[in-house]
Every structure is written in C-alpha cells, then in structure tokens.
Amino acid sequence: MTNDDMIAYNPKQVEIEAQAYWDAHSSFKATEDPDKEKFYCLSMFPYPSGHLHMGHVRNYTIGDAISRFQRMLGKNVLQPMGWDAFGLPAENAAMQNKVPPASWTYSNIDYMRDQLQKLGYAYDWERELATCHRNYYKWEQWFFTRLYDKGLVYKKEAEVNWDPVDQTVLANEQVVDGRGWRSGALVERRNIPQWFVKITAMAQELLDDLDKLEGWPEKVKIMQSNWIGRSEGVNLDFEIAEPTDASLRSLSVYTTRPDTLMGVTYIAVAPQHPVAIKAAKTNSRLAQFIAEQNQIKVAEAEMATMEKLGMDTGLKAIHPINGEGVPIYTANFVLMSYGSGAVMAVPGHDQRDWDFARKYGLEIKQVVEPLSGEVICDLNREAFVEKGRLINSGQFNGLNFTEAFEAIAAYLTERGRGEKTVNYRLRDWGVSRQRYWGAPIPMINCDACGAVPVPESELPVLLPEDIEMDESGSPLGKMAEFYKTNCPSCGAAARRETDTFDTFMESSWYFARFACKDQNTSMLDARANYWLPVDQYIGGIEHAILHLLYARFYHKLLRDEGLVNSDEPFARLLTQGMVLKDGAKMSKSKGNTVDPMSLIDRYGADTVRMFTMFASAPDQSLDWSDSGVEGSYRFLKRFWKQLSEHEALPLPEMNSLTLSAEQKKLRLKSHQTLAKVTDDYKRRHTFNTAIAATMELLNAISKFSEDHQDETDRIVVQEALEFSVLMLAPIVPHFCHAAWQRLGHEGAAMDVLWPEVAESALVQDNALIVLQVNGKLRSKIEVSRGISKDELEKLALGDDIIQRFISKGSVRKVIVVPGKLVNIVTG
RNA sequence: GCGGAUGUGGCGGAACUGGUAGACGCGCUAGAUUUAGGAUCUAGUGAGCUUUGCUCGUGGAGGUUCGAGUCCUCUCAUCCGCACCA
C-alpha cells in the first residue's frame, strides 16, 4: 500500500475531479437512439427565486439517483433541467430592488445553475430552457391561437381580488386577513373579462385516464378524482313567484339528491346570483349584506371556513311538484362558480342546510326515513343524511333512493322542469393574469371584430423586458407602444391584450419541449415522441392537483393537435415530502432555513446528497438534522478508509465452489444486499433503506476483514466492496467515481452496468425458525430447509424452552409456517 | 368546511405479503487513544421488574385473528391542497 492510498477523504478534490471527468466525456448528453430503451427522468423545474433551498436539493437528488440507476441498467437516459421563469416574485423583487423582473430572473438563473452544477446532477445542460425565452413562449402563444380556432378557449367575466388603493388585482397570496398586503385596504371582489380554457370539456377523459396511471401514487389519483368531482344528479327549475323582471322568471338548481325534493323548505343563492342582486335593488339591508359578502377574497377555503350567514331576499320560489312557495335566501356558503350558483335546501336531510335552517328559524321537514329501525333519525338533533325510504312525499312515498331518483327525474323531465345531469366540480381554467412578468396573451381586441388572435407570422408577442415596476400593477397597460396595434382582420386601430398567461401554462408542456428545445419551426417535433411519456416524474406533493392536472390536460390538447402520440405525459410519479426543520416546514418566513451551499462547502455535495436520501423515504417528510449530516460525512470517511485498507486488484477470479463457510456467508450477504438494493431503487424508490442495507454490508465486511486476510478472503471482500460502491454510485456519484478507481478499475463507475445477483450465492441450507407460544416469541431454532411440516412441528414441541411453557396446559393447536415460524396454542 | 396524508425509543427512521417491533443512523453512557480539545476505535443503549428471566410497549378506545405497527370501527393531534404562490 502506498502513502497515496492512505490520503484522507477530500470531498472537494474528489468532486472537482469527477465533475471534470463527466464534463470532458459529455457524459450526460442524451441522444435519440431507437435501438436503445429510453428512460426519461424529470424533476419538476424550479422557479428561479434566487438560490436553491433544501426542497430543491431533495427533489433533484431523488431524480438524479433514479436517472443514474436507470443508466446503469443500460438505458438511454434523458435528464434535463430548466427554469419556470415567469411569476409573481420577480415583480415583487423588481419593486423592492428597482431592477427589471427580467434581469433579476436571468441573474438568479445563472446563480442557481452554478449551484446545481456543484451538486453534480447528471443533466444534459444542452437542453436547458427558460419559459421566459421568446422561443419558448412563442409556441405557447401559437398553441393558444390554435385552441381559439378550435373553440377551446373563450372569454367571460370572472372575479378577482381588487385592491382599491393600489388600483390593482391581487393574488390570493397577496391578500392577508382580507386586506391588500401592501396597502392594507380591504379587498373587493371585482368582475373583469378573462380568458378560459375549456378543461371541463375533457373532465371525463381526465377522470377515466387516471386508471391508466399505474405508476402514480393512489393518493394523488384520489385527490385528482375528487377535484374533478363527477356527480350524477338532476338539474331543475324553480319558478319565481310574482316576477317583476321578465328575464328572471325562474332559477335553476342542481341536486344529487332529487329524492329529497319534497323536503325543500327554502332556496339558497350565492350573494353574486342575479336573483340576489335583483332583490337588493329594492332592499337596502340586503344590498348591504351582499356588499359585505363581496369583501371576502376569492378563495374557496375562505368561504368554507367563515360563519354561515344568510338573508331573506323576500322572493319566493314555486316548488315544481307541489306548487308551494318557499323563501329564497342568499347565503355566503353558496358558490357562484359551482353549478348554477343556487341550491335547493333540504334541512331535514343535509347537515349544512339543517344548521342554516336552525339559525334562521326555517322549516325542517322529514321526507326520508331509515330503511331499518335500528338507525336513529332525530331531526331535532341533526339532519338525517343517509339514503332511505321516502315519506311525506305524496305519490313518491315508499320508494327507495334509486327508485325515487328515477321517478322524480322522470316526473320533471315529462313536464319540462328538469333533467338528469352529470355535473363536475372542476371549473374551466382561467388563464388571464393582470400581471406583467408572464407570456402575453396573443389576442387583439378590435371594436368591430371583437377578439382576434395574433396571426402566426406575428408571433411571438414579445414581452418588453426593459421596464420599471410600480405598485399599481402591470406596466403593459400603460405602454402605448405595446398595446397600440391594428386589427389583423379589418386593419382598424385596435388594442392588444395586456394580460399575461397563468404560469401553469408554461409548466404544462415544458416536459415535451425538452425533447426538442432547439426546434424553431414548430412547437414540437418527432423527438418528442421518442422521449415521451416521461418515465419518471418527481416533484412536491403540493402539486398533486393543479400542476399535474393542467399538465395532463395540456398533453391531451397536444395529442389532439397531432403533436404527441401518447395520452398521458407522466408514466410514473413520485411525490416527494416536505423538508422540515424542528417539525415545521423549512421556509424563509419561519426563518428556519438551512443553506445547502454552506453545507456543500463544509462537507461536499456527496454528504448533502447522502443525508437527504438517508433521512427518510422520499415520499415522507424529511426532518433536517445537523448531526445527521455529520453522521453521513462520518460514514463516507469510514467507507473511504475501508477502501484504503483493502488490497485491490489484481486478484484472480472467484471460484465459488472452494469458498469456506465464512466466505460463503459474506458472499451471501453481498448478493442479498444487492437484491434488496436493486428492488429498493427500481420498484420501491426507498433510497433510505438501500443506504441502510449497504451500511450493513460494509459493517459485515469490516467484521470479516478483522481476521480474514488471505487471497480468497480478499476476493470475496473485493466483490462486496465493488457492490457497495456501485450500489451507492447513484446517490454519492463523486465519491463512487473515485472509489471505483481505488478498487483498481479504469473508467467511470457510472458507465459500469448494474451487477447481477448470482442465484447460487443465495442458496442457504438452514433456516431460522421462530417458535411462539400463544403468539409470543419464546425460542428460535435452526433447521434444515428441506424439513417437512410434521418434523418441524415435532422439533418445535421438543425444544427445551418451549417444553417449559407448554407443560402447564394442553396443546390445543399448532400453526406451522414452513421456513418461518411455529406457533403453539395452549388452552 | 371539504379533500388527502402522517403519528413507532431521547431523535430521524426500519419492519415490503398479518408472522422475531426498534434494522440503519443520530444522540447518550462507559472504555481505549490523545498534553488537552477535536477526531478515531471498542462495548452498551425501548421501559419496568422480584433480572438465568418475566411483564409491558407502535397517538387513544374498542374489535377481528393462533398471531395486529400492519386489517376493521370510532376518536385525538399534526401537516399538505382548495383553483391568482410556484
């Protein structure tokens, strides 16, 4: 052993050398090759907020470990990286630092790219893209005009949070306790015209195709399914008694419980409902109430958690079956954006209606009784919400839920007062933002022609980057040179749309653009179909619904345009958990962040990568621990020393037949570990247990090496060490790059094929059998694997310790699980 | 409020198919080494007790089973999402 071999582990040097090797060999450049099985591994791209946080490090280390593992399996791996570059924080930073959002964003990208490179991720940097580049958003604008031509986008009025002092639209995040975060003014809901994409047209397919996503966590599919919220019910009309306005003769409601129709005792409409607004014209108290309800931010959680309030509009609705008049209330828990903005209230059989009826002294009527006498129904205490048998419902008495549903639906249909309907909770995707730092919506508003899409030849509609931001929102609306234009259709003077796209538009197709980001004559090309779908997608659980649903939708739109040939963008999904510190989410506002770069400076990237992968399973939350990082560093140092103490090649080939029992045992451990780790990487994605198993193997090697030093011993140890290095190579790639060479090999660990488990090494003669008495562990015996059930039972009953426990009572039953355990039940 | 998850030693976690609870690591204790500190190495480490061993123990309360951290019912706590944060 030379002095050179004993050099202590120097992460900085190891990492610089490994990265230099990968750079020199363009190791991560991905090229389309139809003869090789492809593997597209993608981590959700970051918003360039300034610097990497631990959540990024965790996300990208998981993706990198999977990429490198798949590469070692011999696949043609693509792992790209880019920037979700548009968004609100750039505008805030611009105001704070008096720097244009564009230059702030570009310098952040440069800084963060450097950070990612220090972490040694196996990205094909030639494919890097940023969504704020004209070559990216040009195609997004083009695609939007295609969707417009197909009738898949439309304009309608929708509510926003309006700050009356700053005269600007606020994001939900910018509304704190009902007030604008800068001005402190009470926000108001305001209706403005906005663009929508018809995602509801694809609601059923988005729901149905969840079944195809076998590689997705069940919880994410359930969340998406609930979000889409398909329900079957009945749409029906209530006429309004004594209408004073011809346009407001009736109001329509949707219900999934038409069986309770005879129990309706009032109607509740949203404060924004035309009926409420109409009634308020002659009722100042009602107008006041509605105005108060409009000072609540536009967020469902806000609505759902506030006190349920309502007020009588004074109007009456005519029950479509019995013709009786029921009062129409306006209530703050009815959402204008869901269904028709009005609900029929059945306080006897809906808890929220019951609570409201109690509060306002409205009638509670029972029309459903339990099917069995054991079920309690006491409408004085709470609503009876279960399905049952109809009572107090005239001709429908005695029917069960299904019969009543059909009979009442048929009754209403015959009389033209209603019909069966499938309803979705999902709403169309509003893509207009009254913001500057986003992709301009490529539309032109002409007085004569209306909204006209910008022709392809004039795309992209460039976002001017050299601007100044102030508190009063987007500068685009004040820039005549931006918005003054001519109508592409009639040539008259017209005004360009000054709203920009929701940033979810950019993140809904970037995965496809990575395949062909240099393509300048079309949005996508054939390379997209080589790489897509993404084989493994990794990102935070917080994206379980919105981003992932929009991306699935967009992918289907791309398919319908003939740009991709798959139905779904992401074959497998891994949702990583949050990074916590002291039990709370690591965040700037809580002041509990840990800077990855200072740790990398101190311990090296491999230690940081190792700790984030070891501390917990990727889909669980990760509790940050400084001493845990220290432990990972210690492990690498120990491993380095262990490698130095081993005399590596040249050694002869292993002859498995001549191994001693001890040598066989270590070889068994090596191959058992390899089998486990392979499964952990490939199927379970539990890198924490893969690392733990490798540590166990290294502990076993240590113990073995203490008194085994001959040549055959070293052959067995060489194999065990090689396995260990290759098994950790996806997680601590720099370390393993150097370690592989220390084990006497030329070339790079990352180019080595994943080793194969030798079945012959796994053969064991004996099995350890657990002996239980009444389910409690009492003894263990080692028996030959070939032993019969009867013999095993006999051996178990004859065991000394077992004898002591069963001598008191009689043996009633013996359960034998071959190769595992014997449980003796006494009585 | 609705939807989804999580809960196991002093701490992070393991136990994959109902079959040895606590792998692996951190921390701690003792010892070795060291002028000291640090680093390193060795051993121990769920709790309790009448300590060759026994009893208890996976948020709580019930249940199913020869056997439950794992399955079922109820319940408590914490976290995430709720459509303009990304």
Coordinates of N, CA, C and O in Angstrom, one line a residue, chain A residues 506-561:
Chain A
E506 N -47.1 27.6 -18.8 CA -45.7 27.3 -19.2 C -45.3 25.9 -18.7 O -44.7 25.1 -19.4
S507 N -45.7 25.6 -17.4 CA -45.3 24.4 -16.8 C -46.1 23.2 -17.3 O -45.9 22.1 -16.8
S508 N -47.1 23.4 -18.1 CA -47.9 22.3 -18.6 C -47.4 21.6 -19.8 O -48.0 20.7 -20.3
W509 N -46.3 22.1 -20.4 CA -45.8 21.4 -21.6 C -44.3 21.4 -21.7 O -43.7 20.9 -22.7
Y510 N -43.6 21.9 -20.7 CA -42.1 22.0 -20.8 C -41.5 20.7 -20.9 O -40.4 20.5 -21.6
F511 N -42.1 19.6 -20.3 CA -41.6 18.3 -20.4 C -41.4 17.8 -21.9 O -40.6 17.0 -22.2
A512 N -42.3 18.3 -22.7 CA -42.3 17.9 -24.2 C -41.2 18.8 -24.9 O -40.5 18.2 -25.8
R513 N -41.1 20.0 -24.5 CA -40.2 20.9 -25.2 C -38.7 20.5 -25.0 O -37.8 20.8 -25.8
F514 N -38.4 19.9 -23.8 CA -37.1 19.4 -23.5 C -36.6 18.5 -24.6 O -35.4 18.3 -24.8
A515 N -37.5 17.8 -25.3 CA -37.1 16.8 -26.3 C -36.5 17.5 -27.5 O -35.8 16.9 -28.3
C516 N -36.9 18.8 -27.7 CA -36.6 19.4 -29.0 C -36.5 21.0 -28.8 O -37.2 21.7 -29.5
K517 N -35.8 21.4 -27.8 CA -35.9 22.8 -27.4 C -35.2 23.7 -28.5 O -35.4 24.9 -28.5
D518 N -34.4 23.1 -29.4 CA -33.8 23.9 -30.5 C -34.7 24.0 -31.7 O -34.3 24.6 -32.7
Q519 N -35.9 23.4 -31.7 CA -36.7 23.4 -32.8 C -37.3 24.8 -33.0 O -38.1 25.3 -32.2
N520 N -37.1 25.5 -34.2 CA -37.5 26.8 -34.3 C -38.7 27.0 -35.3 O -39.3 28.1 -35.5
T521 N -39.1 25.9 -36.0 CA -40.1 26.0 -37.0 C -41.4 25.3 -36.5 O -42.4 25.4 -37.2
S522 N -41.4 24.7 -35.4 CA -42.6 24.1 -34.8 C -42.5 24.0 -33.3 O -41.4 24.1 -32.8
M523 N -43.7 23.8 -32.7 CA -43.7 23.7 -31.2 C -42.9 22.5 -30.8 O -42.2 22.5 -29.8
L524 N -43.2 21.3 -31.4 CA -42.6 20.1 -31.1 C -42.2 19.3 -32.4 O -42.7 19.7 -33.4
D525 N -41.3 18.3 -32.3 CA -41.1 17.5 -33.5 C -41.0 16.0 -33.1 O -41.3 15.7 -31.9
A526 N -40.5 15.2 -34.0 CA -40.6 13.7 -33.7 C -39.8 13.3 -32.5 O -40.1 12.3 -31.9
R527 N -38.8 14.1 -32.1 CA -38.0 13.7 -30.9 C -38.9 13.6 -29.7 O -38.6 12.9 -28.7
A528 N -40.0 14.5 -29.7 CA -40.9 14.4 -28.5 C -41.5 13.0 -28.4 O -41.7 12.5 -27.2
N529 N -41.8 12.4 -29.5 CA -42.4 11.1 -29.4 C -41.4 10.0 -29.1 O -41.8 8.9 -28.7
Y530 N -40.1 10.3 -29.3 CA -39.1 9.3 -28.9 C -39.0 9.3 -27.4 O -39.0 8.3 -26.7
W531 N -39.0 10.5 -26.8 CA -38.8 10.6 -25.3 C -40.1 10.4 -24.5 O -40.0 9.9 -23.4
L532 N -41.2 10.9 -25.0 CA -42.4 10.9 -24.2 C -43.1 9.5 -24.2 O -42.9 8.8 -25.2
P533 N -43.8 9.2 -23.2 CA -44.1 10.0 -22.0 C -42.9 9.9 -21.1 O -42.0 9.1 -21.2
V534 N -42.8 10.9 -20.2 CA -41.8 10.9 -19.1 C -42.0 9.6 -18.3 O -43.1 9.2 -17.9
D535 N -40.9 8.9 -18.2 CA -40.9 7.6 -17.5 C -41.0 7.8 -16.0 O -41.7 7.0 -15.3
Q536 N -40.3 8.8 -15.5 CA -40.4 9.0 -14.0 C -40.5 10.5 -13.8 O -39.5 11.2 -14.3
Y537 N -41.5 11.0 -13.1 CA -41.6 12.4 -12.8 C -41.5 12.5 -11.3 O -42.1 11.7 -10.6
I538 N -40.8 13.5 -10.8 CA -40.6 13.7 -9.4 C -40.8 15.1 -9.0 O -40.3 16.1 -9.6
G539 N -41.6 15.3 -8.0 CA -41.9 16.7 -7.5 C -42.7 16.7 -6.2 O -43.1 15.6 -5.7
G540 N -42.9 17.9 -5.7 CA -43.6 18.0 -4.4 C -45.0 17.6 -4.4 O -45.7 17.8 -5.4
I541 N -45.5 17.1 -3.3 CA -46.9 16.7 -3.2 C -47.8 17.9 -3.3 O -49.0 17.7 -3.7
E542 N -47.3 19.1 -3.1 CA -48.2 20.3 -3.2 C -48.7 20.5 -4.6 O -49.6 21.2 -4.9
H543 N -48.1 19.8 -5.6 CA -48.5 19.9 -7.0 C -49.5 18.8 -7.4 O -49.8 18.6 -8.6
A544 N -49.9 18.0 -6.4 CA -50.7 16.8 -6.7 C -51.9 17.1 -7.5 O -52.3 16.3 -8.4
I545 N -52.5 18.3 -7.4 CA -53.7 18.5 -8.1 C -53.5 19.5 -9.3 O -53.5 19.1 -10.4
L546 N -53.2 20.8 -9.0 CA -53.3 21.8 -10.0 C -52.3 21.5 -11.2 O -52.7 21.3 -12.3
H547 N -51.0 21.6 -10.9 CA -50.0 21.4 -11.9 C -50.2 20.1 -12.7 O -50.1 20.1 -13.9
L548 N -50.3 19.0 -11.9 CA -50.4 17.7 -12.6 C -51.7 17.6 -13.4 O -51.7 16.9 -14.4
L549 N -52.7 18.2 -13.0 CA -54.0 18.1 -13.8 C -53.9 18.9 -15.0 O -54.2 18.5 -16.1
Y550 N -53.4 20.2 -14.9 CA -53.2 21.0 -16.1 C -52.2 20.4 -17.1 O -52.5 20.4 -18.3
A551 N -51.2 19.8 -16.6 CA -50.2 19.2 -17.5 C -50.8 18.0 -18.2 O -50.6 17.8 -19.4
R552 N -51.6 17.2 -17.5 CA -52.3 16.1 -18.1 C -53.3 16.6 -19.2 O -53.3 16.0 -20.3
F553 N -54.0 17.6 -18.9 CA -54.9 18.2 -19.8 C -54.2 18.8 -21.1 O -54.6 18.5 -22.2
Y554 N -53.1 19.5 -20.8 CA -52.4 20.1 -21.9 C -51.8 19.1 -22.9 O -51.8 19.2 -24.1
H555 N -51.4 18.0 -22.2 CA -50.8 16.9 -23.0 C -51.9 16.3 -24.0 O -51.6 16.0 -25.1
K556 N -53.1 16.2 -23.5 CA -54.2 15.7 -24.3 C -54.5 16.7 -25.4 O -54.9 16.3 -26.6
L557 N -54.4 18.0 -25.1 CA -54.6 19.0 -26.2 C -53.5 18.9 -27.2 O -53.8 19.0 -28.4
L558 N -52.2 18.7 -26.8 CA -51.1 18.5 -27.8 C -51.4 17.2 -28.6 O -51.1 17.2 -29.8
R559 N -51.9 16.2 -28.0 CA -52.2 15.0 -28.7 C -53.3 15.2 -29.8 O -53.1 14.8 -30.9
D560 N -54.3 16.0 -29.4 CA -55.4 16.2 -30.3 C -54.9 17.1 -31.5 O -55.5 17.1 -32.6
E561 N -53.9 17.9 -31.3 CA -53.3 18.7 -32.3 C -52.3 17.9 -33.2 O -51.8 18.4 -34.2

